[in-house]
């Protein structure tokens, strides 16, 4: 059985009609005879959506009880047993109730797809994980229920359900989305025209990226190399020189003129050793292009213009940005340059921009890695000048009526020999010297047309010519070798300096280091392999690039690091002179890997030490704080069971009250211990829903004496997105702690207010307060500030409260109360569209 097909309806905001569109599609499929069922659809009491459920088969839901409330979730087992052809599953980003089969609904959908069931689902753009920060900056609301982008990207079909902000607000005003009591608040907050426009643009751009992926896949499958100008893609050609930053910024300004434009910076390295650019400068340019929202690419190619054009056409680029050449005027004898070649061969589908910069015509200086290694074109030109050049020169000189004389002929042939040495090195120069000597002897030295020389002076001239030619070519070649060595040492020193700096800075990114190795040596992939012993198989500790090798024997280059570790490179065989730098990289990779593992072990040791500290404190708490109420309960029970004393009704009531108080203290202590354990193990899963603050806070005051708290919760406050059960525990712990340390002259004040997209609850006492240096310590487990008596608790209340607050996306901090005392500030997230209608008077109550 094959995998099912996933179809997703994507919307920019609630109410655009995703669920309605999904149900409409279901009706169309049912009419065509498709076996289609509703696994889970949430109509939110919207009449038009609810009507669309008629005529569709609804599968029963699974009921789960959580914190005294019954919730319903999709019954995955029921769907799998029913095995329909198509299942409708609403709200893909939904978080399931604790105790469900999976934590997230998209995981339930994944099970259905693996079983071969096609799934139609819905999701809003604000629920995509990568857009959480962007949506929060736009709307002021952090989405707690998210779905990984990759889950949505893997969908076989994505359909955007679009609606203009004005139409969506009219739909809201007609009561088609929210109840009338929430309508005005929603229109003035989350559903503002600016918010909806920004969310709509996010959705359109995200879907456009997905469409672009389909387009690239189609072009690749059909081997289409011409550019389809569906969107602007700007390729920036980098040389590793300082002008790269200017080119990137210029391309960024060009991209800003058109919405949806994309920047791709590409550096093309030759496959002949160390790359010819400064690693430091390339790292700066990589960071710059990524900060501007573009991507950096590293390509290997000996023919720079052809590789650049191939890359641009491969990514369906529309524009190429290049810098004006840094060559000096005389250097154009080697060729027209990359910019001119790319512009000539780009064709009508690619626009080439040549950007001026401060480095124009200043010369390239010494190349960082290639040094004087000559390209194939220069060697060919050297041989042509050295061999063909003398022949042509001899033909020209023979055709002249007035010969310049043997001395001048020798100088002209010597000039060609020097030119051959400069272009092609020593071998073309030696060939030029030999050919030139023979031609001089045959054509220009009497007797001509013979290899014999009559005049001894002419013999001396030819010998001196040959000796000078050999000497000049040898000197030129030696200078080239020394230049190459100097350039290589310069490149190696810069790379080693970078490695030393990374050690001093404590950089621990293994992937970044391996990627630097791949770029430096122009490799396809790099892997760091290790094994525990000589007989164990190799395992990969880290890799970059496509298809990394799994054994050093399979690599083109492997550099051992100790006995059981090796750096394996694939792509080409390195010359021996590159292995010294590669060895430094390998040693640094081993150091980085060890550092990463030491950091992980240190973190694990810290957690173990924290656990030991908590266990030690727990034993101390059990030995005293838990035994104290137990002792009181046992004493009261023993007294009641004693036959020696006749207890009055008042005495029995007092003893029973003591038993009840002791049991309540035990329940509170055990509850805090269990909550702290859940926080330490990370098993707290809040069930976030919208609720009014004045529905929860009064319920949390049941454990404090009557009249000890003054409550001020205005009815105009927005609703908050919290777990009501956790919030009640947080408020109860804070208030009980405040009442415990409050001297009693004034009641503890509990007041709430709204600030932007947040709601603050302040609990104010008039005790002796806490110094600034101790304000954070009071939130640590088993901490009791000052001279708190033994038996007053194990010091977990505030620690549990902060943990629960952070689990709900809020904060809990301590501040000084003006005039003396301590104020606990609980900050919570306001629910989107949760502002209620104003009341005539704020609700004040005294507990």
PDB file of N, CA and C in Angstrom, residues 778-846:
ATOM      1  N   UNK A 778      14.924  33.392  45.489  1.00  0.00           N
ATOM      2  CA  UNK A 778      13.676  32.914  46.087  1.00  0.00           C
ATOM      3  C   UNK A 778      12.868  32.057  45.121  1.00  0.00           C
ATOM      4  N   UNK A 779      13.228  32.101  43.815  1.00  0.00           N
ATOM      5  CA  UNK A 779      12.521  31.273  42.842  1.00  0.00           C
ATOM      6  C   UNK A 779      13.216  29.928  42.611  1.00  0.00           C
ATOM      7  N   UNK A 780      14.313  29.673  43.315  1.00  0.00           N
ATOM      8  CA  UNK A 780      14.985  28.387  43.188  1.00  0.00           C
ATOM      9  C   UNK A 780      14.315  27.364  44.102  1.00  0.00           C
ATOM     10  N   UNK A 781      14.355  26.079  43.745  1.00  0.00           N
ATOM     11  CA  UNK A 781      13.719  25.053  44.580  1.00  0.00           C
ATOM     12  C   UNK A 781      14.358  24.970  45.966  1.00  0.00           C
ATOM     13  N   UNK A 782      13.528  24.725  46.967  1.00  0.00           N
ATOM     14  CA  UNK A 782      13.947  24.506  48.353  1.00  0.00           C
ATOM     15  C   UNK A 782      14.668  25.719  48.923  1.00  0.00           C
ATOM     16  N   UNK A 783      14.218  26.917  48.533  1.00  0.00           N
ATOM     17  CA  UNK A 783      14.775  28.142  49.079  1.00  0.00           C
ATOM     18  C   UNK A 783      13.699  28.848  49.886  1.00  0.00           C
ATOM     19  N   UNK A 784      14.051  29.196  51.129  1.00  0.00           N
ATOM     20  CA  UNK A 784      13.141  29.980  51.975  1.00  0.00           C
ATOM     21  C   UNK A 784      13.928  31.148  52.503  1.00  0.00           C
ATOM     22  N   UNK A 785      13.501  32.346  52.136  1.00  0.00           N
ATOM     23  CA  UNK A 785      14.294  33.518  52.466  1.00  0.00           C
ATOM     24  C   UNK A 785      14.184  33.842  53.952  1.00  0.00           C
ATOM     25  N   UNK A 786      15.306  34.312  54.497  1.00  0.00           N
ATOM     26  CA  UNK A 786      15.328  34.843  55.854  1.00  0.00           C
ATOM     27  C   UNK A 786      15.153  33.782  56.916  1.00  0.00           C
ATOM     28  N   UNK A 787      14.416  34.146  57.955  1.00  0.00           N
ATOM     29  CA  UNK A 787      14.268  33.277  59.126  1.00  0.00           C
ATOM     30  C   UNK A 787      12.930  32.557  59.112  1.00  0.00           C
ATOM     31  N   UNK A 788      12.526  32.096  57.938  1.00  0.00           N
ATOM     32  CA  UNK A 788      11.277  31.334  57.861  1.00  0.00           C
ATOM     33  C   UNK A 788      11.394  30.115  58.754  1.00  0.00           C
ATOM     34  N   UNK A 789      10.431  29.852  59.606  1.00  0.00           N
ATOM     35  CA  UNK A 789      10.539  28.727  60.530  1.00  0.00           C
ATOM     36  C   UNK A 789      10.441  27.405  59.815  1.00  0.00           C
ATOM     37  N   UNK A 790      11.094  26.376  60.387  1.00  0.00           N
ATOM     38  CA  UNK A 790      10.949  25.026  59.854  1.00  0.00           C
ATOM     39  C   UNK A 790       9.495  24.608  59.976  1.00  0.00           C
ATOM     40  N   UNK A 791       9.051  23.909  59.001  1.00  0.00           N
ATOM     41  CA  UNK A 791       7.647  23.510  58.992  1.00  0.00           C
ATOM     42  C   UNK A 791       6.764  24.477  58.263  1.00  0.00           C
ATOM     43  N   UNK A 792       7.372  25.629  57.785  1.00  0.00           N
ATOM     44  CA  UNK A 792       6.589  26.599  57.028  1.00  0.00           C
ATOM     45  C   UNK A 792       6.539  26.276  55.546  1.00  0.00           C
ATOM     46  N   UNK A 793       7.002  25.108  55.156  1.00  0.00           N
ATOM     47  CA  UNK A 793       7.020  24.707  53.758  1.00  0.00           C
ATOM     48  C   UNK A 793       8.421  24.317  53.342  1.00  0.00           C
ATOM     49  N   UNK A 794       8.501  23.626  52.217  1.00  0.00           N
ATOM     50  CA  UNK A 794       9.798  23.157  51.757  1.00  0.00           C
ATOM     51  C   UNK A 794      10.443  24.126  50.774  1.00  0.00           C
ATOM     52  N   UNK A 795       9.842  25.287  50.535  1.00  0.00           N
ATOM     53  CA  UNK A 795      10.453  26.265  49.657  1.00  0.00           C
ATOM     54  C   UNK A 795      10.278  25.961  48.178  1.00  0.00           C
ATOM     55  N   UNK A 796       9.128  25.412  47.801  1.00  0.00           N
ATOM     56  CA  UNK A 796       8.897  25.068  46.409  1.00  0.00           C
ATOM     57  C   UNK A 796       7.812  25.917  45.747  1.00  0.00           C
ATOM     58  N   UNK A 797       7.051  26.658  46.537  1.00  0.00           N
ATOM     59  CA  UNK A 797       5.894  27.359  45.988  1.00  0.00           C
ATOM     60  C   UNK A 797       6.245  28.314  44.868  1.00  0.00           C
ATOM     61  N   UNK A 798       7.230  29.195  45.094  1.00  0.00           N
ATOM     62  CA  UNK A 798       7.586  30.172  44.076  1.00  0.00           C
ATOM     63  C   UNK A 798       8.293  29.515  42.893  1.00  0.00           C
ATOM     64  N   UNK A 799       9.101  28.490  43.153  1.00  0.00           N
ATOM     65  CA  UNK A 799       9.766  27.791  42.062  1.00  0.00           C
ATOM     66  C   UNK A 799       8.738  27.135  41.141  1.00  0.00           C
ATOM     67  N   UNK A 800       7.741  26.485  41.729  1.00  0.00           N
ATOM     68  CA  UNK A 800       6.691  25.866  40.931  1.00  0.00           C
ATOM     69  C   UNK A 800       5.891  26.930  40.181  1.00  0.00           C
ATOM     70  N   UNK A 801       5.611  28.035  40.834  1.00  0.00           N
ATOM     71  CA  UNK A 801       4.828  29.091  40.197  1.00  0.00           C
ATOM     72  C   UNK A 801       5.540  29.662  38.987  1.00  0.00           C
ATOM     73  N   UNK A 802       6.849  29.946  39.113  1.00  0.00           N
ATOM     74  CA  UNK A 802       7.581  30.473  37.961  1.00  0.00           C
ATOM     75  C   UNK A 802       7.631  29.444  36.834  1.00  0.00           C
ATOM     76  N   UNK A 803       7.846  28.171  37.198  1.00  0.00           N
ATOM     77  CA  UNK A 803       7.888  27.141  36.167  1.00  0.00           C
ATOM     78  C   UNK A 803       6.582  27.040  35.405  1.00  0.00           C
ATOM     79  N   UNK A 804       5.461  27.059  36.115  1.00  0.00           N
ATOM     80  CA  UNK A 804       4.159  26.996  35.446  1.00  0.00           C
ATOM     81  C   UNK A 804       3.911  28.244  34.595  1.00  0.00           C
ATOM     82  N   UNK A 805       4.311  29.416  35.118  1.00  0.00           N
ATOM     83  CA  UNK A 805       4.107  30.654  34.366  1.00  0.00           C
ATOM     84  C   UNK A 805       4.871  30.622  33.049  1.00  0.00           C
ATOM     85  N   UNK A 806       6.114  30.177  33.091  1.00  0.00           N
ATOM     86  CA  UNK A 806       6.915  30.114  31.864  1.00  0.00           C
ATOM     87  C   UNK A 806       6.381  29.049  30.910  1.00  0.00           C
ATOM     88  N   UNK A 807       5.830  27.950  31.454  1.00  0.00           N
ATOM     89  CA  UNK A 807       5.255  26.922  30.590  1.00  0.00           C
ATOM     90  C   UNK A 807       4.056  27.463  29.815  1.00  0.00           C
ATOM     91  N   UNK A 808       3.360  28.460  30.368  1.00  0.00           N
ATOM     92  CA  UNK A 808       2.218  29.065  29.681  1.00  0.00           C
ATOM     93  C   UNK A 808       2.623  30.255  28.819  1.00  0.00           C
ATOM     94  N   UNK A 809       3.923  30.529  28.742  1.00  0.00           N
ATOM     95  CA  UNK A 809       4.391  31.648  27.936  1.00  0.00           C
ATOM     96  C   UNK A 809       4.401  32.957  28.685  1.00  0.00           C
ATOM     97  N   UNK A 810       4.305  32.925  30.010  1.00  0.00           N
ATOM     98  CA  UNK A 810       4.337  34.134  30.809  1.00  0.00           C
ATOM     99  C   UNK A 810       5.623  34.261  31.600  1.00  0.00           C
ATOM    100  N   UNK A 811       5.656  35.226  32.499  1.00  0.00           N
ATOM    101  CA  UNK A 811       6.818  35.442  33.360  1.00  0.00           C
ATOM    102  C   UNK A 811       6.341  35.730  34.773  1.00  0.00           C
ATOM    103  N   UNK A 812       7.227  35.473  35.736  1.00  0.00           N
ATOM    104  CA  UNK A 812       6.957  35.786  37.137  1.00  0.00           C
ATOM    105  C   UNK A 812       8.214  36.409  37.712  1.00  0.00           C
ATOM    106  N   UNK A 813       8.101  37.644  38.186  1.00  0.00           N
ATOM    107  CA  UNK A 813       9.244  38.378  38.726  1.00  0.00           C
ATOM    108  C   UNK A 813       8.855  39.031  40.041  1.00  0.00           C
ATOM    109  N   UNK A 814       9.894  39.383  40.793  1.00  0.00           N
ATOM    110  CA  UNK A 814       9.703  40.030  42.093  1.00  0.00           C
ATOM    111  C   UNK A 814      10.183  41.469  42.024  1.00  0.00           C
ATOM    112  N   UNK A 815       9.386  42.387  42.601  1.00  0.00           N
ATOM    113  CA  UNK A 815       9.748  43.797  42.667  1.00  0.00           C
ATOM    114  C   UNK A 815       9.532  44.307  44.089  1.00  0.00           C
ATOM    115  N   UNK A 816      10.172  45.423  44.389  1.00  0.00           N
ATOM    116  CA  UNK A 816       9.963  46.045  45.698  1.00  0.00           C
ATOM    117  C   UNK A 816       8.618  46.764  45.714  1.00  0.00           C
ATOM    118  N   UNK A 817       7.917  46.664  46.833  1.00  0.00           N
ATOM    119  CA  UNK A 817       6.682  47.419  47.025  1.00  0.00           C
ATOM    120  C   UNK A 817       7.023  48.811  47.533  1.00  0.00           C
ATOM    121  N   UNK A 818       6.555  49.876  46.891  1.00  0.00           N
ATOM    122  CA  UNK A 818       6.821  51.225  47.408  1.00  0.00           C
ATOM    123  C   UNK A 818       6.358  51.353  48.852  1.00  0.00           C
ATOM    124  N   UNK A 819       7.250  51.792  49.719  1.00  0.00           N
ATOM    125  CA  UNK A 819       6.930  51.898  51.132  1.00  0.00           C
ATOM    126  C   UNK A 819       7.298  50.662  51.919  1.00  0.00           C
ATOM    127  N   UNK A 820       7.812  49.647  51.256  1.00  0.00           N
ATOM    128  CA  UNK A 820       8.229  48.432  51.945  1.00  0.00           C
ATOM    129  C   UNK A 820       7.366  47.243  51.588  1.00  0.00           C
ATOM    130  N   UNK A 821       8.002  46.109  51.418  1.00  0.00           N
ATOM    131  CA  UNK A 821       7.285  44.899  51.078  1.00  0.00           C
ATOM    132  C   UNK A 821       7.772  44.330  49.739  1.00  0.00           C
ATOM    133  N   UNK A 822       7.058  43.321  49.268  1.00  0.00           N
ATOM    134  CA  UNK A 822       7.432  42.626  48.030  1.00  0.00           C
ATOM    135  C   UNK A 822       6.208  42.526  47.127  1.00  0.00           C
ATOM    136  N   UNK A 823       6.415  42.759  45.833  1.00  0.00           N
ATOM    137  CA  UNK A 823       5.354  42.665  44.836  1.00  0.00           C
ATOM    138  C   UNK A 823       5.729  41.592  43.828  1.00  0.00           C
ATOM    139  N   UNK A 824       4.880  40.592  43.678  1.00  0.00           N
ATOM    140  CA  UNK A 824       5.058  39.569  42.671  1.00  0.00           C
ATOM    141  C   UNK A 824       4.281  39.988  41.414  1.00  0.00           C
ATOM    142  N   UNK A 825       4.978  40.027  40.263  1.00  0.00           N
ATOM    143  CA  UNK A 825       4.372  40.468  39.004  1.00  0.00           C
ATOM    144  C   UNK A 825       4.259  39.256  38.078  1.00  0.00           C
ATOM    145  N   UNK A 826       3.025  38.820  37.829  1.00  0.00           N
ATOM    146  CA  UNK A 826       2.757  37.710  36.910  1.00  0.00           C
ATOM    147  C   UNK A 826       2.288  38.303  35.583  1.00  0.00           C
ATOM    148  N   UNK A 827       3.067  38.099  34.517  1.00  0.00           N
ATOM    149  CA  UNK A 827       2.742  38.636  33.191  1.00  0.00           C
ATOM    150  C   UNK A 827       2.239  37.508  32.306  1.00  0.00           C
ATOM    151  N   UNK A 828       1.073  37.694  31.700  1.00  0.00           N
ATOM    152  CA  UNK A 828       0.436  36.674  30.868  1.00  0.00           C
ATOM    153  C   UNK A 828       0.157  37.239  29.489  1.00  0.00           C
ATOM    154  N   UNK A 829      -0.046  36.352  28.526  1.00  0.00           N
ATOM    155  CA  UNK A 829      -0.332  36.749  27.145  1.00  0.00           C
ATOM    156  C   UNK A 829      -1.824  36.990  26.970  1.00  0.00           C
ATOM    157  N   UNK A 830      -2.155  38.159  26.439  1.00  0.00           N
ATOM    158  CA  UNK A 830      -3.560  38.450  26.147  1.00  0.00           C
ATOM    159  C   UNK A 830      -4.002  37.643  24.926  1.00  0.00           C
ATOM    160  N   UNK A 831      -5.221  37.109  24.990  1.00  0.00           N
ATOM    161  CA  UNK A 831      -5.740  36.301  23.881  1.00  0.00           C
ATOM    162  C   UNK A 831      -6.063  37.207  22.702  1.00  0.00           C
ATOM    163  N   UNK A 832      -5.851  36.729  21.473  1.00  0.00           N
ATOM    164  CA  UNK A 832      -6.199  37.551  20.302  1.00  0.00           C
ATOM    165  C   UNK A 832      -7.696  37.783  20.234  1.00  0.00           C
ATOM    166  N   UNK A 833      -8.051  39.046  20.078  1.00  0.00           N
ATOM    167  CA  UNK A 833      -9.472  39.371  19.974  1.00  0.00           C
ATOM    168  C   UNK A 833     -10.230  39.111  21.242  1.00  0.00           C
ATOM    169  N   UNK A 834      -9.509  39.156  22.397  1.00  0.00           N
ATOM    170  CA  UNK A 834     -10.172  38.775  23.635  1.00  0.00           C
ATOM    171  C   UNK A 834     -10.599  39.929  24.505  1.00  0.00           C
ATOM    172  N   UNK A 835     -10.686  41.162  23.990  1.00  0.00           N
ATOM    173  CA  UNK A 835     -11.089  42.310  24.807  1.00  0.00           C
ATOM    174  C   UNK A 835     -12.605  42.332  24.930  1.00  0.00           C
ATOM    175  N   UNK A 836     -13.049  42.496  26.146  1.00  0.00           N
ATOM    176  CA  UNK A 836     -14.493  42.478  26.378  1.00  0.00           C
ATOM    177  C   UNK A 836     -15.063  43.885  26.364  1.00  0.00           C
ATOM    178  N   UNK A 837     -16.380  43.967  26.312  1.00  0.00           N
ATOM    179  CA  UNK A 837     -17.042  45.259  26.345  1.00  0.00           C
ATOM    180  C   UNK A 837     -16.839  45.915  27.700  1.00  0.00           C
ATOM    181  N   UNK A 838     -16.717  47.252  27.699  1.00  0.00           N
ATOM    182  CA  UNK A 838     -16.465  47.953  28.955  1.00  0.00           C
ATOM    183  C   UNK A 838     -17.677  47.868  29.871  1.00  0.00           C
ATOM    184  N   UNK A 839     -17.383  47.729  31.144  1.00  0.00           N
ATOM    185  CA  UNK A 839     -18.438  47.732  32.163  1.00  0.00           C
ATOM    186  C   UNK A 839     -18.502  49.100  32.811  1.00  0.00           C
ATOM    187  N   UNK A 840     -19.607  49.380  33.475  1.00  0.00           N
ATOM    188  CA  UNK A 840     -19.752  50.694  34.087  1.00  0.00           C
ATOM    189  C   UNK A 840     -18.804  50.855  35.272  1.00  0.00           C
ATOM    190  N   UNK A 841     -18.617  49.811  36.067  1.00  0.00           N
ATOM    191  CA  UNK A 841     -17.761  49.886  37.244  1.00  0.00           C
ATOM    192  C   UNK A 841     -16.843  48.686  37.263  1.00  0.00           C
ATOM    193  N   UNK A 842     -15.601  48.849  37.734  1.00  0.00           N
ATOM    194  CA  UNK A 842     -14.716  47.695  37.860  1.00  0.00           C
ATOM    195  C   UNK A 842     -15.190  46.787  38.968  1.00  0.00           C
ATOM    196  N   UNK A 843     -14.911  45.503  38.790  1.00  0.00           N
ATOM    197  CA  UNK A 843     -15.314  44.530  39.810  1.00  0.00           C
ATOM    198  C   UNK A 843     -14.301  44.535  40.920  1.00  0.00           C
ATOM    199  N   UNK A 844     -14.698  44.852  42.149  1.00  0.00           N
ATOM    200  CA  UNK A 844     -13.837  44.787  43.320  1.00  0.00           C
ATOM    201  C   UNK A 844     -14.459  43.814  44.312  1.00  0.00           C
ATOM    202  N   UNK A 845     -13.605  43.009  44.875  1.00  0.00           N
ATOM    203  CA  UNK A 845     -14.082  42.035  45.848  1.00  0.00           C
ATOM    204  C   UNK A 845     -13.074  41.921  46.959  1.00  0.00           C
ATOM    205  N   UNK A 846     -13.498  41.526  48.094  1.00  0.00           N
ATOM    206  CA  UNK A 846     -12.617  41.312  49.247  1.00  0.00           C
ATOM    207  C   UNK A 846     -12.804  39.905  49.725  1.00  0.00           C
TER     208      UNK A 846
END
